[in-house]
PDB file of C-alpha atoms in Angstrom:
ATOM      1  CA  UNK A   1      27.948   6.886  -2.243  1.00 68.00           C
ATOM      2  CA  UNK A   2      27.192   9.176  -5.199  1.00 70.00           C
ATOM      3  CA  UNK A   3      26.997   6.131  -7.420  1.00 73.00           C
ATOM      4  CA  UNK A   4      24.576   4.499  -4.993  1.00 71.00           C
ATOM      5  CA  UNK A   5      22.371   7.596  -4.894  1.00 74.00           C
ATOM      6  CA  UNK A   6      22.467   8.040  -8.641  1.00 74.00           C
ATOM      7  CA  UNK A   7      21.594   4.378  -9.098  1.00 74.00           C
ATOM      8  CA  UNK A   8      18.622   4.689  -6.786  1.00 72.00           C
ATOM      9  CA  UNK A   9      17.338   7.849  -8.530  1.00 76.00           C
ATOM     10  CA  UNK A  10      17.656   6.104 -11.950  1.00 78.00           C
ATOM     11  CA  UNK A  11      15.888   3.008 -10.677  1.00 78.00           C
ATOM     12  CA  UNK A  12      13.012   5.043  -9.276  1.00 78.00           C
ATOM     13  CA  UNK A  13      12.062   6.330 -12.690  1.00 80.00           C
ATOM     14  CA  UNK A  14      10.902   2.939 -14.171  1.00 83.00           C
ATOM     15  CA  UNK A  15       9.400   2.052 -10.793  1.00 81.00           C
ATOM     16  CA  UNK A  16       7.299   5.175 -10.886  1.00 82.00           C
ATOM     17  CA  UNK A  17       6.301   4.582 -14.520  1.00 82.00           C
ATOM     18  CA  UNK A  18       5.195   1.020 -13.656  1.00 85.00           C
ATOM     19  CA  UNK A  19       3.272   2.078 -10.543  1.00 82.00           C
ATOM     20  CA  UNK A  20       1.478   4.837 -12.389  1.00 80.00           C
ATOM     21  CA  UNK A  21       0.610   2.493 -15.314  1.00 83.00           C
ATOM     22  CA  UNK A  22      -0.787  -0.134 -12.892  1.00 83.00           C
ATOM     23  CA  UNK A  23      -2.719   2.577 -11.020  1.00 79.00           C
ATOM     24  CA  UNK A  24      -4.398   3.879 -14.127  1.00 78.00           C
ATOM     25  CA  UNK A  25      -4.995   0.357 -15.581  1.00 80.00           C
ATOM     26  CA  UNK A  26      -6.574  -1.117 -12.521  1.00 74.00           C
ATOM     27  CA  UNK A  27      -8.845   1.876 -11.933  1.00 70.00           C
ATOM     28  CA  UNK A  28      -9.835   1.688 -15.628  1.00 71.00           C
ATOM     29  CA  UNK A  29     -10.812  -1.972 -15.242  1.00 72.00           C
ATOM     30  CA  UNK A  30     -13.143  -1.332 -12.313  1.00 69.00           C
ATOM     31  CA  UNK A  31     -16.703  -2.295 -13.407  1.00 68.00           C
ATOM     32  CA  UNK A  32     -19.500   0.207 -13.396  1.00 67.00           C
ATOM     33  CA  UNK A  33     -19.879   3.791 -14.485  1.00 69.00           C
ATOM     34  CA  UNK A  34     -19.050   6.951 -12.607  1.00 69.00           C
ATOM     35  CA  UNK A  35     -21.737   8.681 -14.755  1.00 71.00           C
ATOM     36  CA  UNK A  36     -24.431   6.414 -13.289  1.00 71.00           C
ATOM     37  CA  UNK A  37     -23.267   7.230  -9.775  1.00 68.00           C
ATOM     38  CA  UNK A  38     -23.263  10.956 -10.544  1.00 68.00           C
ATOM     39  CA  UNK A  39     -26.756  10.827 -12.144  1.00 70.00           C
ATOM     40  CA  UNK A  40     -28.087   8.624  -9.218  1.00 67.00           C
ATOM     41  CA  UNK A  41     -31.810   8.249  -9.485  1.00 61.00           C
ATOM     42  CA  UNK A  42     -31.802  10.290 -12.644  1.00 58.00           C
ATOM     43  CA  UNK A  43     -29.945   7.600 -14.494  1.00 56.00           C
ATOM     44  CA  UNK A  44     -32.985   6.279 -16.185  1.00 60.00           C
ATOM     45  CA  UNK A  45     -31.525   5.310 -19.540  1.00 74.00           C
ATOM     46  CA  UNK A  46     -28.243   4.121 -21.073  1.00 75.00           C
ATOM     47  CA  UNK A  47     -28.428   7.092 -23.386  1.00 76.00           C
ATOM     48  CA  UNK A  48     -28.426   9.495 -20.369  1.00 76.00           C
ATOM     49  CA  UNK A  49     -25.407   7.686 -18.918  1.00 75.00           C
ATOM     50  CA  UNK A  50     -23.562   7.720 -22.261  1.00 77.00           C
ATOM     51  CA  UNK A  51     -24.288  11.416 -22.589  1.00 78.00           C
ATOM     52  CA  UNK A  52     -22.623  12.168 -19.190  1.00 75.00           C
ATOM     53  CA  UNK A  53     -19.695   9.891 -19.915  1.00 74.00           C
ATOM     54  CA  UNK A  54     -19.164  11.848 -23.069  1.00 77.00           C
ATOM     55  CA  UNK A  55     -19.198  15.095 -21.166  1.00 74.00           C
ATOM     56  CA  UNK A  56     -16.655  13.778 -18.586  1.00 73.00           C
ATOM     57  CA  UNK A  57     -14.478  12.260 -21.437  1.00 73.00           C
ATOM     58  CA  UNK A  58     -14.895   8.772 -20.061  1.00 74.00           C
ATOM     59  CA  UNK A  59     -15.866   7.391 -23.428  1.00 76.00           C
ATOM     60  CA  UNK A  60     -12.507   7.908 -25.038  1.00 80.00           C
ATOM     61  CA  UNK A  61      -9.994   5.082 -25.812  1.00 82.00           C
ATOM     62  CA  UNK A  62      -7.766   3.755 -22.984  1.00 80.00           C
ATOM     63  CA  UNK A  63      -4.443   4.976 -24.482  1.00 84.00           C
ATOM     64  CA  UNK A  64      -5.715   8.494 -25.156  1.00 84.00           C
ATOM     65  CA  UNK A  65      -6.763   8.919 -21.594  1.00 83.00           C
ATOM     66  CA  UNK A  66      -3.615   7.310 -20.350  1.00 83.00           C
ATOM     67  CA  UNK A  67      -1.430   9.718 -22.335  1.00 85.00           C
ATOM     68  CA  UNK A  68      -3.430  12.702 -21.270  1.00 85.00           C
ATOM     69  CA  UNK A  69      -3.268  11.553 -17.595  1.00 83.00           C
ATOM     70  CA  UNK A  70       0.510  11.086 -17.814  1.00 83.00           C
ATOM     71  CA  UNK A  71       0.918  14.545 -19.301  1.00 85.00           C
ATOM     72  CA  UNK A  72      -1.160  16.139 -16.678  1.00 86.00           C
ATOM     73  CA  UNK A  73       0.429  14.210 -13.703  1.00 85.00           C
ATOM     74  CA  UNK A  74       3.921  15.220 -14.870  1.00 83.00           C
ATOM     75  CA  UNK A  75       2.789  18.804 -14.346  1.00 86.00           C
ATOM     76  CA  UNK A  76       1.345  18.106 -10.970  1.00 84.00           C
ATOM     77  CA  UNK A  77      -2.242  18.050 -12.176  1.00 87.00           C
ATOM     78  CA  UNK A  78      -3.986  14.778 -10.945  1.00 87.00           C
ATOM     79  CA  UNK A  79      -7.393  15.859 -12.381  1.00 85.00           C
ATOM     80  CA  UNK A  80     -10.574  16.987 -10.812  1.00 87.00           C
ATOM     81  CA  UNK A  81     -13.001  15.030  -8.632  1.00 87.00           C
ATOM     82  CA  UNK A  82     -16.061  13.871 -10.615  1.00 81.00           C
ATOM     83  CA  UNK A  83     -18.284  14.288  -7.508  1.00 80.00           C
ATOM     84  CA  UNK A  84     -16.675  17.063  -5.411  1.00 81.00           C
ATOM     85  CA  UNK A  85     -15.568  19.139  -8.317  1.00 84.00           C
ATOM     86  CA  UNK A  86     -12.296  19.925  -6.430  1.00 90.00           C
ATOM     87  CA  UNK A  87      -8.755  19.495  -7.761  1.00 92.00           C
ATOM     88  CA  UNK A  88      -7.505  16.022  -6.648  1.00 92.00           C
ATOM     89  CA  UNK A  89      -4.127  17.516  -5.484  1.00 93.00           C
ATOM     90  CA  UNK A  90      -6.022  19.822  -3.150  1.00 93.00           C
ATOM     91  CA  UNK A  91      -8.091  16.976  -1.704  1.00 93.00           C
ATOM     92  CA  UNK A  92      -4.972  14.845  -1.207  1.00 93.00           C
ATOM     93  CA  UNK A  93      -3.025  17.790   0.456  1.00 93.00           C
ATOM     94  CA  UNK A  94      -5.911  18.220   2.985  1.00 92.00           C
ATOM     95  CA  UNK A  95      -5.901  14.476   3.855  1.00 91.00           C
ATOM     96  CA  UNK A  96      -2.215  13.650   3.683  1.00 91.00           C
ATOM     97  CA  UNK A  97      -1.214  14.991   7.160  1.00 91.00           C
ATOM     98  CA  UNK A  98      -3.535  12.571   8.974  1.00 91.00           C
ATOM     99  CA  UNK A  99      -2.433   9.548   6.984  1.00 91.00           C
ATOM    100  CA  UNK A 100       1.311  10.489   7.349  1.00 91.00           C
ATOM    101  CA  UNK A 101       0.930  11.106  11.087  1.00 92.00           C
ATOM    102  CA  UNK A 102      -0.713   7.690  11.556  1.00 91.00           C
ATOM    103  CA  UNK A 103       1.926   5.864   9.378  1.00 91.00           C
ATOM    104  CA  UNK A 104       4.885   7.524  11.033  1.00 91.00           C
ATOM    105  CA  UNK A 105       3.437   6.848  14.460  1.00 92.00           C
ATOM    106  CA  UNK A 106       2.930   3.206  13.634  1.00 92.00           C
ATOM    107  CA  UNK A 107       6.446   2.940  12.230  1.00 91.00           C
ATOM    108  CA  UNK A 108       7.995   4.525  15.354  1.00 92.00           C
ATOM    109  CA  UNK A 109       6.111   1.923  17.457  1.00 92.00           C
ATOM    110  CA  UNK A 110       7.256  -0.834  15.166  1.00 91.00           C
ATOM    111  CA  UNK A 111      11.041   0.216  15.110  1.00 90.00           C
ATOM    112  CA  UNK A 112      11.265   1.000  18.811  1.00 92.00           C
ATOM    113  CA  UNK A 113       9.335  -2.028  20.090  1.00 92.00           C
ATOM    114  CA  UNK A 114      10.618  -4.391  17.410  1.00 90.00           C
ATOM    115  CA  UNK A 115      14.327  -3.652  17.800  1.00 89.00           C
ATOM    116  CA  UNK A 116      14.036  -3.435  21.578  1.00 90.00           C
ATOM    117  CA  UNK A 117      12.417  -6.925  21.764  1.00 91.00           C
ATOM    118  CA  UNK A 118      14.836  -8.287  19.153  1.00 89.00           C
ATOM    119  CA  UNK A 119      17.861  -7.047  21.044  1.00 89.00           C
ATOM    120  CA  UNK A 120      16.420  -8.257  24.415  1.00 90.00           C
ATOM    121  CA  UNK A 121      15.899 -11.758  23.041  1.00 90.00           C
ATOM    122  CA  UNK A 122      18.946 -11.980  20.690  1.00 88.00           C
ATOM    123  CA  UNK A 123      21.569 -11.429  23.405  1.00 87.00           C
ATOM    124  CA  UNK A 124      20.043 -14.416  25.346  1.00 86.00           C
ATOM    125  CA  UNK A 125      19.310 -16.735  22.378  1.00 84.00           C
ATOM    126  CA  UNK A 126      17.933 -20.060  23.354  1.00 83.00           C
ATOM    127  CA  UNK A 127      17.185 -18.932  26.982  1.00 88.00           C
ATOM    128  CA  UNK A 128      13.826 -18.560  28.526  1.00 88.00           C
ATOM    129  CA  UNK A 129      13.407 -14.847  27.809  1.00 88.00           C
ATOM    130  CA  UNK A 130      14.215 -15.492  24.097  1.00 89.00           C
ATOM    131  CA  UNK A 131      11.507 -18.174  23.916  1.00 91.00           C
ATOM    132  CA  UNK A 132       9.084 -15.790  25.714  1.00 91.00           C
ATOM    133  CA  UNK A 133       9.736 -13.003  23.185  1.00 90.00           C
ATOM    134  CA  UNK A 134       9.453 -15.480  20.263  1.00 89.00           C
ATOM    135  CA  UNK A 135       6.056 -16.501  21.608  1.00 89.00           C
ATOM    136  CA  UNK A 136       4.817 -12.999  22.051  1.00 89.00           C
ATOM    137  CA  UNK A 137       6.036 -11.842  18.542  1.00 88.00           C
ATOM    138  CA  UNK A 138       4.298 -14.907  17.028  1.00 87.00           C
ATOM    139  CA  UNK A 139       1.063 -13.910  18.765  1.00 88.00           C
ATOM    140  CA  UNK A 140       1.327 -10.278  17.759  1.00 85.00           C
ATOM    141  CA  UNK A 141       1.940 -11.244  14.072  1.00 82.00           C
ATOM    142  CA  UNK A 142      -1.245 -13.348  14.062  1.00 84.00           C
ATOM    143  CA  UNK A 143      -3.519 -10.592  15.447  1.00 84.00           C
ATOM    144  CA  UNK A 144      -5.325  -8.626  12.855  1.00 85.00           C
ATOM    145  CA  UNK A 145      -4.629  -4.871  13.231  1.00 83.00           C
ATOM    146  CA  UNK A 146      -8.222  -3.745  12.724  1.00 83.00           C
ATOM    147  CA  UNK A 147      -9.429  -6.201  15.432  1.00 87.00           C
ATOM    148  CA  UNK A 148      -6.802  -4.856  17.877  1.00 88.00           C
ATOM    149  CA  UNK A 149      -7.775  -1.431  16.962  1.00 87.00           C
ATOM    150  CA  UNK A 150     -11.445  -2.087  17.885  1.00 87.00           C
ATOM    151  CA  UNK A 151     -10.409  -3.687  21.130  1.00 90.00           C
ATOM    152  CA  UNK A 152      -8.354  -0.614  22.107  1.00 89.00           C
ATOM    153  CA  UNK A 153     -11.201   1.640  21.283  1.00 86.00           C
ATOM    154  CA  UNK A 154     -13.582  -0.386  23.402  1.00 88.00           C
ATOM    155  CA  UNK A 155     -11.254  -0.679  26.350  1.00 89.00           C
ATOM    156  CA  UNK A 156      -9.484   2.750  26.455  1.00 87.00           C
ATOM    157  CA  UNK A 157     -12.050   5.019  24.856  1.00 85.00           C
ATOM    158  CA  UNK A 158     -15.441   3.556  25.775  1.00 85.00           C
ATOM    159  CA  UNK A 159     -14.786   1.642  28.991  1.00 87.00           C
ATOM    160  CA  UNK A 160     -11.866   3.418  30.750  1.00 85.00           C
ATOM    161  CA  UNK A 161     -12.322   6.869  28.952  1.00 82.00           C
ATOM    162  CA  UNK A 162      -8.619   7.334  28.994  1.00 81.00           C
ATOM    163  CA  UNK A 163      -8.399   8.377  25.270  1.00 78.00           C
ATOM    164  CA  UNK A 164     -10.395  10.925  23.307  1.00 74.00           C
ATOM    165  CA  UNK A 165     -13.410   9.778  21.217  1.00 68.00           C
ATOM    166  CA  UNK A 166     -12.078  11.718  18.180  1.00 70.00           C
ATOM    167  CA  UNK A 167      -8.492  10.470  17.634  1.00 72.00           C
ATOM    168  CA  UNK A 168      -7.554  13.019  15.061  1.00 82.00           C
ATOM    169  CA  UNK A 169      -6.722  16.662  15.977  1.00 85.00           C
ATOM    170  CA  UNK A 170      -4.631  18.641  13.522  1.00 86.00           C
ATOM    171  CA  UNK A 171      -1.257  19.638  15.092  1.00 86.00           C
ATOM    172  CA  UNK A 172      -1.940  23.239  13.966  1.00 86.00           C
ATOM    173  CA  UNK A 173      -4.877  23.393  16.391  1.00 88.00           C
ATOM    174  CA  UNK A 174      -3.434  21.520  19.480  1.00 86.00           C
ATOM    175  CA  UNK A 175      -0.069  19.629  19.467  1.00 88.00           C
ATOM    176  CA  UNK A 176      -0.904  17.929  22.739  1.00 87.00           C
ATOM    177  CA  UNK A 177      -4.299  16.508  21.466  1.00 87.00           C
ATOM    178  CA  UNK A 178      -2.599  15.567  18.170  1.00 89.00           C
ATOM    179  CA  UNK A 179       0.027  13.464  19.997  1.00 89.00           C
ATOM    180  CA  UNK A 180      -2.537  12.025  22.489  1.00 88.00           C
ATOM    181  CA  UNK A 181      -4.868  10.938  19.786  1.00 87.00           C
ATOM    182  CA  UNK A 182      -2.084   9.207  17.845  1.00 89.00           C
ATOM    183  CA  UNK A 183      -1.192   6.804  20.729  1.00 89.00           C
ATOM    184  CA  UNK A 184      -3.864   4.127  20.226  1.00 89.00           C
ATOM    185  CA  UNK A 185      -3.982   4.171  16.402  1.00 90.00           C
ATOM    186  CA  UNK A 186      -0.155   4.000  16.323  1.00 91.00           C
ATOM    187  CA  UNK A 187      -0.154   1.063  18.786  1.00 90.00           C
ATOM    188  CA  UNK A 188      -2.790  -0.818  16.823  1.00 90.00           C
ATOM    189  CA  UNK A 189      -0.937  -0.140  13.522  1.00 89.00           C
ATOM    190  CA  UNK A 190       2.557  -0.817  14.645  1.00 90.00           C
ATOM    191  CA  UNK A 191       2.563  -3.949  16.888  1.00 88.00           C
ATOM    192  CA  UNK A 192       2.253  -6.408  13.954  1.00 85.00           C
ATOM    193  CA  UNK A 193       5.159  -4.845  12.145  1.00 87.00           C
ATOM    194  CA  UNK A 194       7.043  -4.620  15.440  1.00 89.00           C
ATOM    195  CA  UNK A 195       6.907  -8.413  15.699  1.00 89.00           C
ATOM    196  CA  UNK A 196       8.366  -8.763  12.171  1.00 86.00           C
ATOM    197  CA  UNK A 197      11.224  -6.390  13.039  1.00 88.00           C
ATOM    198  CA  UNK A 198      11.841  -8.115  16.408  1.00 90.00           C
ATOM    199  CA  UNK A 199      12.240 -11.492  14.684  1.00 88.00           C
ATOM    200  CA  UNK A 200      14.644 -10.109  12.108  1.00 86.00           C
ATOM    201  CA  UNK A 201      16.712  -8.232  14.771  1.00 88.00           C
ATOM    202  CA  UNK A 202      16.753 -11.150  17.139  1.00 89.00           C
ATOM    203  CA  UNK A 203      18.078 -13.529  14.431  1.00 88.00           C
ATOM    204  CA  UNK A 204      20.806 -10.932  13.354  1.00 87.00           C
ATOM    205  CA  UNK A 205      21.900 -10.244  16.886  1.00 88.00           C
ATOM    206  CA  UNK A 206      22.142 -13.904  17.726  1.00 89.00           C
ATOM    207  CA  UNK A 207      24.090 -14.704  14.590  1.00 87.00           C
ATOM    208  CA  UNK A 208      26.548 -11.784  15.274  1.00 85.00           C
ATOM    209  CA  UNK A 209      27.143 -12.854  18.799  1.00 86.00           C
ATOM    210  CA  UNK A 210      27.890 -16.391  17.590  1.00 86.00           C
ATOM    211  CA  UNK A 211      30.490 -15.191  15.051  1.00 84.00           C
ATOM    212  CA  UNK A 212      34.204 -15.982  15.511  1.00 84.00           C
ATOM    213  CA  UNK A 213      35.156 -12.231  15.546  1.00 82.00           C
ATOM    214  CA  UNK A 214      33.086 -11.785  18.672  1.00 82.00           C
ATOM    215  CA  UNK A 215      35.181 -14.585  20.331  1.00 82.00           C
ATOM    216  CA  UNK A 216      38.249 -12.652  19.241  1.00 85.00           C
ATOM    217  CA  UNK A 217      36.949  -9.435  20.750  1.00 84.00           C
ATOM    218  CA  UNK A 218      36.003 -11.209  23.956  1.00 84.00           C
ATOM    219  CA  UNK A 219      39.480 -12.721  24.182  1.00 84.00           C
ATOM    220  CA  UNK A 220      40.958  -9.241  23.638  1.00 83.00           C
ATOM    221  CA  UNK A 221      39.128  -7.978  26.770  1.00 82.00           C
ATOM    222  CA  UNK A 222      36.368  -5.987  25.162  1.00 83.00           C
ATOM    223  CA  UNK A 223      33.403  -5.705  27.414  1.00 84.00           C
ATOM    224  CA  UNK A 224      30.157  -7.586  26.664  1.00 83.00           C
ATOM    225  CA  UNK A 225      28.154  -4.312  26.731  1.00 85.00           C
ATOM    226  CA  UNK A 226      30.465  -2.755  24.101  1.00 86.00           C
ATOM    227  CA  UNK A 227      30.347  -5.871  21.940  1.00 85.00           C
ATOM    228  CA  UNK A 228      26.551  -5.810  21.944  1.00 83.00           C
ATOM    229  CA  UNK A 229      26.057  -2.096  21.383  1.00 83.00           C
ATOM    230  CA  UNK A 230      29.047  -1.340  19.082  1.00 81.00           C
ATOM    231  CA  UNK A 231      29.404  -4.528  16.951  1.00 80.00           C
ATOM    232  CA  UNK A 232      26.422  -6.847  17.207  1.00 81.00           C
ATOM    233  CA  UNK A 233      23.798  -4.081  17.011  1.00 81.00           C
ATOM    234  CA  UNK A 234      25.419  -2.425  14.094  1.00 78.00           C
ATOM    235  CA  UNK A 235      25.508  -5.689  12.100  1.00 76.00           C
ATOM    236  CA  UNK A 236      21.807  -6.261  12.860  1.00 77.00           C
ATOM    237  CA  UNK A 237      20.813  -2.864  11.370  1.00 78.00           C
ATOM    238  CA  UNK A 238      20.982  -4.010   7.751  1.00 75.00           C
ATOM    239  CA  UNK A 239      18.371  -6.857   8.071  1.00 76.00           C
ATOM    240  CA  UNK A 240      16.297  -4.572  10.449  1.00 76.00           C
ATOM    241  CA  UNK A 241      16.240  -1.845   7.819  1.00 76.00           C
ATOM    242  CA  UNK A 242      15.153  -4.528   5.145  1.00 77.00           C
ATOM    243  CA  UNK A 243      12.227  -5.351   7.497  1.00 77.00           C
ATOM    244  CA  UNK A 244      11.350  -1.668   7.843  1.00 78.00           C
ATOM    245  CA  UNK A 245      11.442  -1.280   3.979  1.00 75.00           C
ATOM    246  CA  UNK A 246       8.881  -4.038   3.714  1.00 76.00           C
ATOM    247  CA  UNK A 247       6.934  -2.718   6.573  1.00 80.00           C
ATOM    248  CA  UNK A 248       6.404   0.783   5.064  1.00 81.00           C
ATOM    249  CA  UNK A 249       4.208  -0.620   2.266  1.00 78.00           C
ATOM    250  CA  UNK A 250       2.307  -2.816   4.726  1.00 81.00           C
ATOM    251  CA  UNK A 251       1.743   0.089   7.163  1.00 85.00           C
ATOM    252  CA  UNK A 252       0.262   2.275   4.421  1.00 83.00           C
ATOM    253  CA  UNK A 253      -2.003  -0.523   3.364  1.00 81.00           C
ATOM    254  CA  UNK A 254      -3.225  -1.309   6.875  1.00 84.00           C
ATOM    255  CA  UNK A 255      -3.568   2.434   7.623  1.00 83.00           C
ATOM    256  CA  UNK A 256      -6.275   2.634   4.990  1.00 79.00           C
ATOM    257  CA  UNK A 257      -8.335   0.288   7.156  1.00 81.00           C
ATOM    258  CA  UNK A 258      -7.214   1.690  10.535  1.00 85.00           C
ATOM    259  CA  UNK A 259      -8.453   5.161   9.557  1.00 86.00           C
ATOM    260  CA  UNK A 260     -11.975   3.719   9.482  1.00 83.00           C
ATOM    261  CA  UNK A 261     -11.648   2.261  12.988  1.00 85.00           C
ATOM    262  CA  UNK A 262     -10.369   5.509  14.541  1.00 85.00           C
ATOM    263  CA  UNK A 263     -12.354   7.881  12.246  1.00 83.00           C
ATOM    264  CA  UNK A 264      -9.218   9.450  10.721  1.00 84.00           C
ATOM    265  CA  UNK A 265      -9.951  11.883   7.876  1.00 88.00           C
ATOM    266  CA  UNK A 266      -6.946  10.613   5.919  1.00 88.00           C
ATOM    267  CA  UNK A 267      -6.221   9.222   2.432  1.00 89.00           C
ATOM    268  CA  UNK A 268      -7.651   5.814   3.372  1.00 85.00           C
ATOM    269  CA  UNK A 269     -11.150   7.332   4.048  1.00 86.00           C
ATOM    270  CA  UNK A 270     -10.825   9.427   0.928  1.00 89.00           C
ATOM    271  CA  UNK A 271      -9.876   6.320  -1.069  1.00 86.00           C
ATOM    272  CA  UNK A 272     -12.626   4.086   0.250  1.00 84.00           C
ATOM    273  CA  UNK A 273     -15.319   6.774  -0.367  1.00 85.00           C
ATOM    274  CA  UNK A 274     -14.014   7.367  -3.880  1.00 85.00           C
ATOM    275  CA  UNK A 275     -13.924   3.640  -4.756  1.00 82.00           C
ATOM    276  CA  UNK A 276     -17.579   3.264  -3.601  1.00 80.00           C
ATOM    277  CA  UNK A 277     -18.545   6.342  -5.631  1.00 79.00           C
ATOM    278  CA  UNK A 278     -16.345   5.352  -8.566  1.00 77.00           C
ATOM    279  CA  UNK A 279     -14.647   8.814  -8.413  1.00 83.00           C
ATOM    280  CA  UNK A 280     -11.765   7.563 -10.561  1.00 82.00           C
ATOM    281  CA  UNK A 281      -9.498  10.682 -10.650  1.00 85.00           C
ATOM    282  CA  UNK A 282      -9.382  10.660  -6.860  1.00 89.00           C
ATOM    283  CA  UNK A 283      -8.667   6.888  -6.580  1.00 87.00           C
ATOM    284  CA  UNK A 284      -5.875   7.327  -9.179  1.00 85.00           C
ATOM    285  CA  UNK A 285      -4.356  10.237  -7.422  1.00 89.00           C
ATOM    286  CA  UNK A 286      -4.399   8.679  -3.995  1.00 89.00           C
ATOM    287  CA  UNK A 287      -2.900   5.494  -5.215  1.00 86.00           C
ATOM    288  CA  UNK A 288      -0.210   7.270  -7.141  1.00 87.00           C
ATOM    289  CA  UNK A 289       0.835   9.418  -4.165  1.00 89.00           C
ATOM    290  CA  UNK A 290       1.064   6.463  -1.840  1.00 87.00           C
ATOM    291  CA  UNK A 291       3.102   4.696  -4.549  1.00 86.00           C
ATOM    292  CA  UNK A 292       5.485   7.627  -4.748  1.00 87.00           C
ATOM    293  CA  UNK A 293       5.939   7.729  -1.009  1.00 87.00           C
ATOM    294  CA  UNK A 294       6.736   4.072  -0.744  1.00 85.00           C
ATOM    295  CA  UNK A 295       9.246   4.347  -3.648  1.00 85.00           C
ATOM    296  CA  UNK A 296      10.973   7.300  -2.034  1.00 86.00           C
ATOM    297  CA  UNK A 297      11.152   5.656   1.390  1.00 84.00           C
ATOM    298  CA  UNK A 298      12.661   2.425  -0.077  1.00 81.00           C
ATOM    299  CA  UNK A 299      15.216   4.463  -2.041  1.00 82.00           C
ATOM    300  CA  UNK A 300      16.257   6.234   1.216  1.00 83.00           C
ATOM    301  CA  UNK A 301      16.532   2.951   3.014  1.00 79.00           C
ATOM    302  CA  UNK A 302      18.675   1.494   0.191  1.00 78.00           C
ATOM    303  CA  UNK A 303      21.018   4.474   0.517  1.00 79.00           C
ATOM    304  CA  UNK A 304      21.004   3.853   4.229  1.00 77.00           C
ATOM    305  CA  UNK A 305      22.276   0.308   3.587  1.00 72.00           C
ATOM    306  CA  UNK A 306      25.221   1.786   1.693  1.00 73.00           C
ATOM    307  CA  UNK A 307      26.001   4.106   4.503  1.00 74.00           C
ATOM    308  CA  UNK A 308      25.944   1.241   7.098  1.00 70.00           C
ATOM    309  CA  UNK A 309      27.550  -1.397   4.953  1.00 68.00           C
ATOM    310  CA  UNK A 310      30.029  -0.243   2.188  1.00 67.00           C
ATOM    311  CA  UNK A 311      29.682  -3.715   0.581  1.00 64.00           C
ATOM    312  CA  UNK A 312      26.145  -2.772  -0.478  1.00 60.00           C
ATOM    313  CA  UNK A 313      27.453   0.209  -2.598  1.00 63.00           C
ATOM    314  CA  UNK A 314      27.753  -0.477  -6.318  1.00 60.00           C
ATOM    315  CA  UNK A 315      31.292  -0.949  -7.666  1.00 61.00           C
TER     316      UNK A 315
END
């Protein structure tokens, strides 16, 4: 296990370097000038824009800015917002709890619903309830999350008034309202991923139950319930975790849109506003933090594979 943990930590270093390089390069290539946005109506001449760009250091060569950004980021300094004038790390720290709450809520829905449906269908593979679950998951995967979120808002917030208008309440203010407000956004975010996990789990369960060792266990008198919960479900965890690993990145991406639907003051809202205003340090900081979180989560899942399946550990 120590080899596996060390291997994942070493692998995370080049991953983080590549992600940070891509983040900086893509933001650098975005057309337009932040100086023109800052000046607004006062940007009457190219000379005025060039003067502000020089003040902000935006006129320096790419590699000079990249090296400076790397050096500062390694010390925890992601720069200062060009428009707000605040440290980017402070702005991210203020918004991160809302985004993490939304993503974790969506992931819980995806794992609980997905594995439940997969188990429900897999133990009766080929039978009517298996075909029914397969149809439901195919439908859920085809439904756009932002559309489902809007439908939930119209039905449960506007028509039935069963959910609060403002979905986000910090847990430090009211834990009950925080949990209540997360229900609809988490459902809208998690159902698509739940369908993906359900299909993976269903296939793994069905394959496990069709294996020869299951016949041996059955012949030895092991109960069907114990076979399903002790052997088949354990063997299905690895493909299910693989689906969860893929889902984390998707959930973060979709949450950036879902925050707009439910008016969440998270990183997605901050990212969108920063892209529109060409506030590059904030865009770079948010993208880098999300990349780090995804790398860390996937490293933890890879280590979990090794815990569940010793064959996944490096020799």
